[in-house]
Every structure is written in C-alpha cells, then in structure tokens.
PDB file of C-alpha atoms in Angstrom:
ATOM      1  CA  MET L 132     236.577 160.388 111.153  1.00  0.00           C
ATOM      2  CA  LYS L 133     234.859 158.826 108.129  1.00  0.00           C
ATOM      3  CA  GLU L 134     234.639 155.439 109.839  1.00  0.00           C
ATOM      4  CA  PHE L 135     233.383 157.127 113.011  1.00  0.00           C
ATOM      5  CA  ILE L 136     230.652 158.933 111.060  1.00  0.00           C
ATOM      6  CA  ALA L 137     229.636 155.835 109.077  1.00  0.00           C
ATOM      7  CA  PHE L 138     229.374 153.689 112.201  1.00  0.00           C
ATOM      8  CA  ASN L 139     227.327 156.335 113.981  1.00  0.00           C
ATOM      9  CA  GLU L 140     224.973 156.544 111.012  1.00  0.00           C
ATOM     10  CA  GLN L 141     224.397 152.787 111.272  1.00  0.00           C
ATOM     11  CA  ARG L 142     223.674 153.119 114.991  1.00  0.00           C
ATOM     12  CA  ALA L 143     221.222 155.958 114.406  1.00  0.00           C
ATOM     13  CA  GLU L 144     219.415 153.987 111.708  1.00  0.00           C
ATOM     14  CA  ILE L 145     218.821 151.115 114.124  1.00  0.00           C
ATOM     15  CA  TYR L 146     217.352 153.417 116.762  1.00  0.00           C
ATOM     16  CA  TRP L 147     215.162 155.117 114.153  1.00  0.00           C
ATOM     17  CA  TRP L 148     214.001 151.753 112.840  1.00  0.00           C
ATOM     18  CA  MET L 149     212.979 150.633 116.312  1.00  0.00           C
ATOM     19  CA  SER L 150     211.352 154.013 116.938  1.00  0.00           C
ATOM     20  CA  SER L 151     209.122 153.597 113.887  1.00  0.00           C
ATOM     21  CA  LEU L 152     208.295 150.030 114.887  1.00  0.00           C
ATOM     22  CA  PHE L 153     206.870 151.151 118.239  1.00  0.00           C
ATOM     23  CA  ALA L 154     205.326 154.371 116.906  1.00  0.00           C
ATOM     24  CA  ARG L 155     202.582 153.002 114.667  1.00  0.00           C
ATOM     25  CA  GLU L 156     200.972 149.882 113.254  1.00  0.00           C
ATOM     26  CA  LEU L 157     202.733 148.244 110.316  1.00  0.00           C
ATOM     27  CA  THR L 158     201.123 148.621 106.903  1.00  0.00           C
ATOM     28  CA  GLU L 159     200.824 145.883 104.282  1.00  0.00           C
ATOM     29  CA  GLN L 160     203.806 147.456 102.532  1.00  0.00           C
ATOM     30  CA  ASP L 161     205.827 147.411 105.748  1.00  0.00           C
ATOM     31  CA  ILE L 162     205.129 143.718 106.246  1.00  0.00           C
ATOM     32  CA  GLU L 163     206.159 142.954 102.677  1.00  0.00           C
ATOM     33  CA  GLN L 164     209.446 144.749 103.302  1.00  0.00           C
ATOM     34  CA  TYR L 165     210.058 142.608 106.378  1.00  0.00           C
ATOM     35  CA  ARG L 166     209.563 139.487 104.295  1.00  0.00           C
ATOM     36  CA  GLY L 167     212.175 140.292 101.663  1.00  0.00           C
ATOM     37  CA  GLY L 168     214.715 142.624 100.167  1.00  0.00           C
ATOM     38  CA  ASP L 169     216.711 145.137 102.146  1.00  0.00           C
ATOM     39  CA  MET L 170     215.059 144.290 105.461  1.00  0.00           C
ATOM     40  CA  VAL L 171     216.133 140.646 105.245  1.00  0.00           C
ATOM     41  CA  THR L 172     219.688 141.794 104.498  1.00  0.00           C
ATOM     42  CA  PHE L 173     219.552 144.277 107.374  1.00  0.00           C
ATOM     43  CA  LEU L 174     218.354 141.689 109.903  1.00  0.00           C
ATOM     44  CA  SER L 175     220.846 139.129 108.630  1.00  0.00           C
ATOM     45  CA  GLY L 176     223.586 141.671 109.236  1.00  0.00           C
ATOM     46  CA  LEU L 177     222.408 142.297 112.786  1.00  0.00           C
ATOM     47  CA  ALA L 178     222.272 138.565 113.481  1.00  0.00           C
ATOM     48  CA  MET L 179     225.967 138.266 112.631  1.00  0.00           C
ATOM     49  CA  THR L 180     226.772 140.051 115.900  1.00  0.00           C
ATOM     50  CA  PRO L 181     226.896 137.334 118.595  1.00  0.00           C
ATOM     51  CA  GLU L 182     225.090 139.433 121.208  1.00  0.00           C
ATOM     52  CA  LEU L 183     222.191 140.033 118.799  1.00  0.00           C
ATOM     53  CA  LYS L 184     222.002 136.624 117.132  1.00  0.00           C
ATOM     54  CA  GLN L 185     219.419 134.986 119.394  1.00  0.00           C
ATOM     55  CA  PRO L 186     216.977 137.924 119.750  1.00  0.00           C
ATOM     56  CA  VAL L 187     217.182 138.777 116.042  1.00  0.00           C
ATOM     57  CA  GLU L 188     216.546 135.148 115.059  1.00  0.00           C
ATOM     58  CA  ALA L 189     213.518 135.071 117.382  1.00  0.00           C
ATOM     59  CA  PHE L 190     212.259 138.256 115.741  1.00  0.00           C
ATOM     60  CA  ARG L 191     212.786 136.778 112.261  1.00  0.00           C
ATOM     61  CA  ASP L 192     210.872 133.687 113.373  1.00  0.00           C
ATOM     62  CA  ALA L 193     207.950 135.933 114.331  1.00  0.00           C
ATOM     63  CA  ILE L 194     208.134 137.542 110.893  1.00  0.00           C
ATOM     64  CA  ASN L 195     208.081 134.117 109.228  1.00  0.00           C
ATOM     65  CA  ARG L 196     205.091 133.082 111.328  1.00  0.00           C
ATOM     66  CA  LEU L 197     203.121 136.020 109.936  1.00  0.00           C
ATOM     67  CA  GLU L 198     202.657 133.845 106.832  1.00  0.00           C
ATOM     68  CA  SER L 199     200.327 131.624 108.847  1.00  0.00           C
ATOM     69  CA  ARG L 200     198.063 134.468 109.982  1.00  0.00           C
ATOM     70  CA  GLU L 201     194.938 134.765 107.887  1.00  0.00           C
ATOM     71  CA  ASP L 202     195.070 138.561 107.720  1.00  0.00           C
ATOM     72  CA  ALA L 203     198.533 139.371 109.000  1.00  0.00           C
ATOM     73  CA  GLN L 204     198.299 143.168 108.741  1.00  0.00           C
ATOM     74  CA  LEU L 205     194.985 143.475 110.568  1.00  0.00           C
ATOM     75  CA  GLU L 206     195.945 140.976 113.248  1.00  0.00           C
ATOM     76  CA  LEU L 207     199.329 142.620 113.818  1.00  0.00           C
ATOM     77  CA  ALA L 208     197.591 146.003 114.031  1.00  0.00           C
ATOM     78  CA  ALA L 209     195.262 144.519 116.633  1.00  0.00           C
ATOM     79  CA  ASP L 210     198.303 143.272 118.568  1.00  0.00           C
ATOM     80  CA  PHE L 211     199.784 146.777 118.444  1.00  0.00           C
ATOM     81  CA  CYS L 212     196.588 148.371 119.724  1.00  0.00           C
ATOM     82  CA  GLY L 213     196.099 145.759 122.430  1.00  0.00           C
ATOM     83  CA  LEU L 214     199.630 146.205 123.706  1.00  0.00           C
ATOM     84  CA  PHE L 215     200.406 149.875 123.271  1.00  0.00           C
ATOM     85  CA  LEU L 216     197.073 151.709 123.037  1.00  0.00           C
ATOM     86  CA  SER L 217     195.162 150.013 125.845  1.00  0.00           C
ATOM     87  CA  THR L 218     195.384 150.153 129.644  1.00  0.00           C
ATOM     88  CA  PRO L 219     198.113 149.135 132.123  1.00  0.00           C
ATOM     89  CA  LYS L 220     196.001 146.148 133.152  1.00  0.00           C
ATOM     90  CA  SER L 221     195.762 144.671 129.661  1.00  0.00           C
ATOM     91  CA  GLY L 222     198.713 146.040 127.709  1.00  0.00           C
ATOM     92  CA  ALA L 223     202.403 146.923 127.806  1.00  0.00           C
ATOM     93  CA  LEU L 224     202.243 150.689 127.608  1.00  0.00           C
ATOM     94  CA  PRO L 225     205.357 152.191 125.970  1.00  0.00           C
ATOM     95  CA  TYR L 226     205.818 155.085 128.390  1.00  0.00           C
ATOM     96  CA  ALA L 227     208.704 155.286 130.852  1.00  0.00           C
ATOM     97  CA  SER L 228     206.450 156.960 133.431  1.00  0.00           C
ATOM     98  CA  MET L 229     204.426 153.765 133.764  1.00  0.00           C
ATOM     99  CA  TYR L 230     207.493 151.846 134.966  1.00  0.00           C
ATOM    100  CA  VAL L 231     209.848 154.268 136.717  1.00  0.00           C
ATOM    101  CA  GLY L 232     207.617 157.238 137.490  1.00  0.00           C
ATOM    102  CA  GLU L 233     206.673 158.069 141.049  1.00  0.00           C
ATOM    103  CA  SER L 234     202.903 158.078 140.541  1.00  0.00           C
ATOM    104  CA  GLY L 235     202.415 155.248 138.045  1.00  0.00           C
ATOM    105  CA  LEU L 236     200.540 157.710 135.866  1.00  0.00           C
ATOM    106  CA  MET L 237     201.268 159.264 132.485  1.00  0.00           C
ATOM    107  CA  ASN L 238     203.465 162.352 132.123  1.00  0.00           C
ATOM    108  CA  ASP L 239     205.396 161.736 135.315  1.00  0.00           C
ATOM    109  CA  LYS L 240     209.034 162.721 135.912  1.00  0.00           C
ATOM    110  CA  PRO L 241     210.478 160.689 132.982  1.00  0.00           C
ATOM    111  CA  ALA L 242     208.365 162.733 130.548  1.00  0.00           C
ATOM    112  CA  GLN L 243     209.500 165.955 132.202  1.00  0.00           C
ATOM    113  CA  ASP L 244     213.125 164.791 132.030  1.00  0.00           C
ATOM    114  CA  MET L 245     212.745 164.033 128.321  1.00  0.00           C
ATOM    115  CA  ASN L 246     211.303 167.464 127.637  1.00  0.00           C
ATOM    116  CA  LYS L 247     214.308 169.031 129.381  1.00  0.00           C
ATOM    117  CA  LEU L 248     216.749 166.922 127.364  1.00  0.00           C
ATOM    118  CA  MET L 249     215.086 167.793 124.066  1.00  0.00           C
ATOM    119  CA  GLU L 250     215.231 171.464 124.960  1.00  0.00           C
ATOM    120  CA  GLU L 251     218.864 171.197 126.083  1.00  0.00           C
ATOM    121  CA  TYR L 252     220.020 169.571 122.851  1.00  0.00           C
ATOM    122  CA  GLY L 253     217.640 171.379 120.512  1.00  0.00           C
ATOM    123  CA  ILE L 254     216.071 168.121 119.342  1.00  0.00           C
ATOM    124  CA  ALA L 255     212.357 168.522 118.721  1.00  0.00           C
ATOM    125  CA  GLN L 256     209.718 165.825 118.858  1.00  0.00           C
ATOM    126  CA  ARG L 257     208.015 165.157 115.531  1.00  0.00           C
ATOM    127  CA  LYS L 258     204.905 167.338 115.441  1.00  0.00           C
ATOM    128  CA  GLU L 259     202.749 164.621 113.900  1.00  0.00           C
ATOM    129  CA  PHE L 260     203.529 162.238 116.769  1.00  0.00           C
ATOM    130  CA  ASN L 261     201.331 163.615 119.520  1.00  0.00           C
ATOM    131  CA  GLU L 262     202.464 161.519 122.483  1.00  0.00           C
ATOM    132  CA  PRO L 263     204.111 162.274 125.838  1.00  0.00           C
ATOM    133  CA  ALA L 264     207.858 162.802 125.568  1.00  0.00           C
ATOM    134  CA  ASP L 265     208.641 159.562 127.425  1.00  0.00           C
ATOM    135  CA  HIS L 266     206.984 157.392 124.766  1.00  0.00           C
ATOM    136  CA  LEU L 267     209.471 154.758 123.621  1.00  0.00           C
ATOM    137  CA  ALA L 268     209.317 155.941 120.006  1.00  0.00           C
ATOM    138  CA  VAL L 269     210.171 159.504 121.078  1.00  0.00           C
ATOM    139  CA  GLU L 270     213.090 158.367 123.222  1.00  0.00           C
ATOM    140  CA  LEU L 271     214.527 156.195 120.439  1.00  0.00           C
ATOM    141  CA  ASP L 272     214.119 158.972 117.883  1.00  0.00           C
ATOM    142  CA  PHE L 273     215.936 161.332 120.275  1.00  0.00           C
ATOM    143  CA  MET L 274     218.782 158.831 120.643  1.00  0.00           C
ATOM    144  CA  GLY L 275     219.160 158.622 116.867  1.00  0.00           C
ATOM    145  CA  ASN L 276     219.367 162.401 116.628  1.00  0.00           C
ATOM    146  CA  LEU L 277     221.858 162.550 119.496  1.00  0.00           C
ATOM    147  CA  ILE L 278     224.092 160.120 117.600  1.00  0.00           C
ATOM    148  CA  ILE L 279     223.980 162.246 114.455  1.00  0.00           C
ATOM    149  CA  MET L 280     224.778 165.297 116.569  1.00  0.00           C
ATOM    150  CA  ALA L 281     228.108 163.645 117.433  1.00  0.00           C
ATOM    151  CA  ASN L 282     228.825 163.356 113.705  1.00  0.00           C
ATOM    152  CA  GLN L 283     228.385 167.099 113.327  1.00  0.00           C
ATOM    153  CA  GLN L 284     231.336 167.839 115.604  1.00  0.00           C
ATOM    154  CA  GLY L 285     234.727 168.662 114.130  1.00  0.00           C
ATOM    155  CA  SER L 286     236.591 165.638 115.481  1.00  0.00           C
ATOM    156  CA  PRO L 287     236.074 162.505 117.590  1.00  0.00           C
ATOM    157  CA  GLU L 288     237.552 164.428 120.533  1.00  0.00           C
ATOM    158  CA  GLN L 289     234.973 167.201 120.152  1.00  0.00           C
ATOM    159  CA  ALA L 290     232.263 164.561 119.779  1.00  0.00           C
ATOM    160  CA  GLU L 291     233.229 162.851 123.045  1.00  0.00           C
ATOM    161  CA  PRO L 292     230.811 164.818 125.299  1.00  0.00           C
ATOM    162  CA  VAL L 293     227.936 163.937 122.984  1.00  0.00           C
ATOM    163  CA  MET L 294     228.990 160.291 122.955  1.00  0.00           C
ATOM    164  CA  GLN L 295     229.053 160.332 126.772  1.00  0.00           C
ATOM    165  CA  ALA L 296     225.568 161.866 126.725  1.00  0.00           C
ATOM    166  CA  GLN L 297     224.422 158.908 124.611  1.00  0.00           C
ATOM    167  CA  LEU L 298     225.752 156.439 127.173  1.00  0.00           C
ATOM    168  CA  ASP L 299     224.081 158.357 129.989  1.00  0.00           C
ATOM    169  CA  PHE L 300     220.823 158.379 128.050  1.00  0.00           C
ATOM    170  CA  ILE L 301     220.872 154.616 127.445  1.00  0.00           C
ATOM    171  CA  ASN L 302     221.542 153.935 131.120  1.00  0.00           C
ATOM    172  CA  THR L 303     219.211 156.461 132.715  1.00  0.00           C
ATOM    173  CA  MET L 304     216.385 156.839 130.177  1.00  0.00           C
ATOM    174  CA  LEU L 305     216.166 153.483 128.380  1.00  0.00           C
ATOM    175  CA  LEU L 306     217.632 150.540 130.265  1.00  0.00           C
ATOM    176  CA  ASN L 307     216.102 151.764 133.517  1.00  0.00           C
ATOM    177  CA  TRP L 308     212.631 150.735 132.261  1.00  0.00           C
ATOM    178  CA  LEU L 309     212.933 148.704 129.055  1.00  0.00           C
ATOM    179  CA  PRO L 310     213.351 145.334 130.835  1.00  0.00           C
ATOM    180  CA  ALA L 311     210.062 145.867 132.712  1.00  0.00           C
ATOM    181  CA  PHE L 312     208.365 146.958 129.493  1.00  0.00           C
ATOM    182  CA  ALA L 313     209.717 143.925 127.623  1.00  0.00           C
ATOM    183  CA  ALA L 314     208.534 141.604 130.384  1.00  0.00           C
ATOM    184  CA  GLU L 315     205.017 143.033 130.094  1.00  0.00           C
ATOM    185  CA  ALA L 316     205.131 142.667 126.314  1.00  0.00           C
ATOM    186  CA  LYS L 317     206.264 139.047 126.599  1.00  0.00           C
ATOM    187  CA  GLN L 318     203.410 138.283 128.967  1.00  0.00           C
ATOM    188  CA  ARG L 319     200.715 140.049 126.916  1.00  0.00           C
ATOM    189  CA  ASP L 320     201.823 139.514 123.310  1.00  0.00           C
ATOM    190  CA  GLN L 321     200.476 136.077 122.459  1.00  0.00           C
ATOM    191  CA  PHE L 322     201.761 136.070 118.887  1.00  0.00           C
ATOM    192  CA  GLY L 323     205.118 137.449 119.953  1.00  0.00           C
ATOM    193  CA  PHE L 324     206.118 139.882 117.196  1.00  0.00           C
ATOM    194  CA  TYR L 325     206.394 142.966 119.400  1.00  0.00           C
ATOM    195  CA  ALA L 326     207.700 141.004 122.368  1.00  0.00           C
ATOM    196  CA  ALA L 327     210.525 139.756 120.145  1.00  0.00           C
ATOM    197  CA  ALA L 328     211.173 143.286 118.869  1.00  0.00           C
ATOM    198  CA  ALA L 329     211.499 144.505 122.460  1.00  0.00           C
ATOM    199  CA  GLN L 330     214.131 141.836 123.141  1.00  0.00           C
ATOM    200  CA  VAL L 331     216.104 142.943 120.071  1.00  0.00           C
ATOM    201  CA  LEU L 332     215.972 146.508 121.343  1.00  0.00           C
ATOM    202  CA  ILE L 333     217.239 145.613 124.813  1.00  0.00           C
ATOM    203  CA  ALA L 334     220.074 143.503 123.399  1.00  0.00           C
ATOM    204  CA  PHE L 335     221.081 146.336 121.090  1.00  0.00           C
ATOM    205  CA  CYS L 336     220.988 148.918 123.897  1.00  0.00           C
ATOM    206  CA  HIS L 337     223.321 146.752 125.985  1.00  0.00           C
ATOM    207  CA  LEU L 338     225.629 146.273 122.997  1.00  0.00           C
ATOM    208  CA  ASP L 339     225.596 149.989 122.209  1.00  0.00           C
ATOM    209  CA  ALA L 340     226.369 150.888 125.819  1.00  0.00           C
ATOM    210  CA  GLN L 341     229.312 148.493 125.632  1.00  0.00           C
ATOM    211  CA  PHE L 342     230.560 150.320 122.514  1.00  0.00           C
ATOM    212  CA  LEU L 343     230.142 153.721 124.165  1.00  0.00           C
ATOM    213  CA  ARG L 344     232.087 152.560 127.212  1.00  0.00           C
ATOM    214  CA  GLY L 345     234.952 151.702 124.859  1.00  0.00           C
ATOM    215  CA  GLU L 346     234.801 147.973 125.526  1.00  0.00           C
ATOM    216  CA  GLU L 347     235.816 145.504 122.833  1.00  0.00           C
ATOM    217  CA  GLN L 348     232.982 143.748 121.007  1.00  0.00           C
TER     218      GLN L 348
END
C-alpha cells in the first residue's frame, strides 16, 4: 500500500504542476525555478520515461531558449495572455467547451459535466480561480484530487473504483479535447513554451491511462 500511495502522490503532483502552468502567468521566481534546482531534477526524471522523453526534452529546450528573450517574464506572460485569455480566432482557449461542446461557446455541456463530477466526489474548485469548470487548470486540479482520494481508501481493492474513475476521466474529459487544444497552441504559440507544455501533458495522459488500464510500462 505504501508504494501505491507514493506512486499516486507522484501522479497527483504532475497533474497539479500542469494545472498551475495553465492557470496563470509565470512569475520571475517561477522562471528561475524552471532554470535550476528541483525543477531541473523533476524534468530530468520525467524524461527518463521513454514515452515522455521527446516531449519533455522539447519543453526543456523551450525553457533554455528563454535565456535569449530580452524580458523573458513579460514576453512569456504576453504569450499566456495571447493564447489563453484572448478569442477563439487568435488564441488556444483552455476550455473543453470550445472543442467538444455542442454550441462552440463557453459553459457548454463539458462545464456542466465537470460541475456534476465535482459535486459527486466532493471536490471543490479553488475559490480564487474564477473560471468555468471545464478550464484545463480546473480539470487537472480535479484529477490530482481524485488520485489522492484513492490513497484515502483502506486498500488497493477499495481504491479500485476511484482508480477506474480516473481512467474514465482521462478518456472522457481530457483526451477527448486536449489534442485539438494542443494543435491550436502549436499553431498560435510562436515561441513554443506553452505548445511544448501541452505536448508533455498529452503524452503524460496517455501514459497514465496505460498505467490505469494495468498495462506494463
């Protein structure tokens, strides 16, 4: 059970990291952390997994290229705003409704489905993050909490329904729209930092689904 809990904690941390990355602009301190210390170790560890090696290395390349930007923090913040806080015509909006909703408008069925899931599992959206429930950061934060919920069960057998719920969530609430989102980000993100991050996320979701299906990695 200890190994099960420790591995789940690592999985949750990755989802929470990606959630924070798509939730807000990076600060100067954030960028410094990406350039050294624990973050370098963390990314190096991810890159050791064959399925993640290429996307993580592309992401690390984008981090290294920040050195060449005259004011990296401001320019990266501008990239964030241009991609995620703009319009469907100019950005890559991080809302599931924009890709798999029926109307192509905000707060469509995916947002309603997320609200139902959060109510069902008693997982609340962070009050300070005032976005529709189908925002990518909200969905990734939910996934992290769902993983920790499995750790709170008495045994791996009791945790199994929650683990199955995680697999269902990846398939029906993340991978059903993330490829379209990532394609938009790749097209619109000229510098490539967030486009590379989206590719890391997709690769990890596929890898995590493989783990949840019980397939060897």
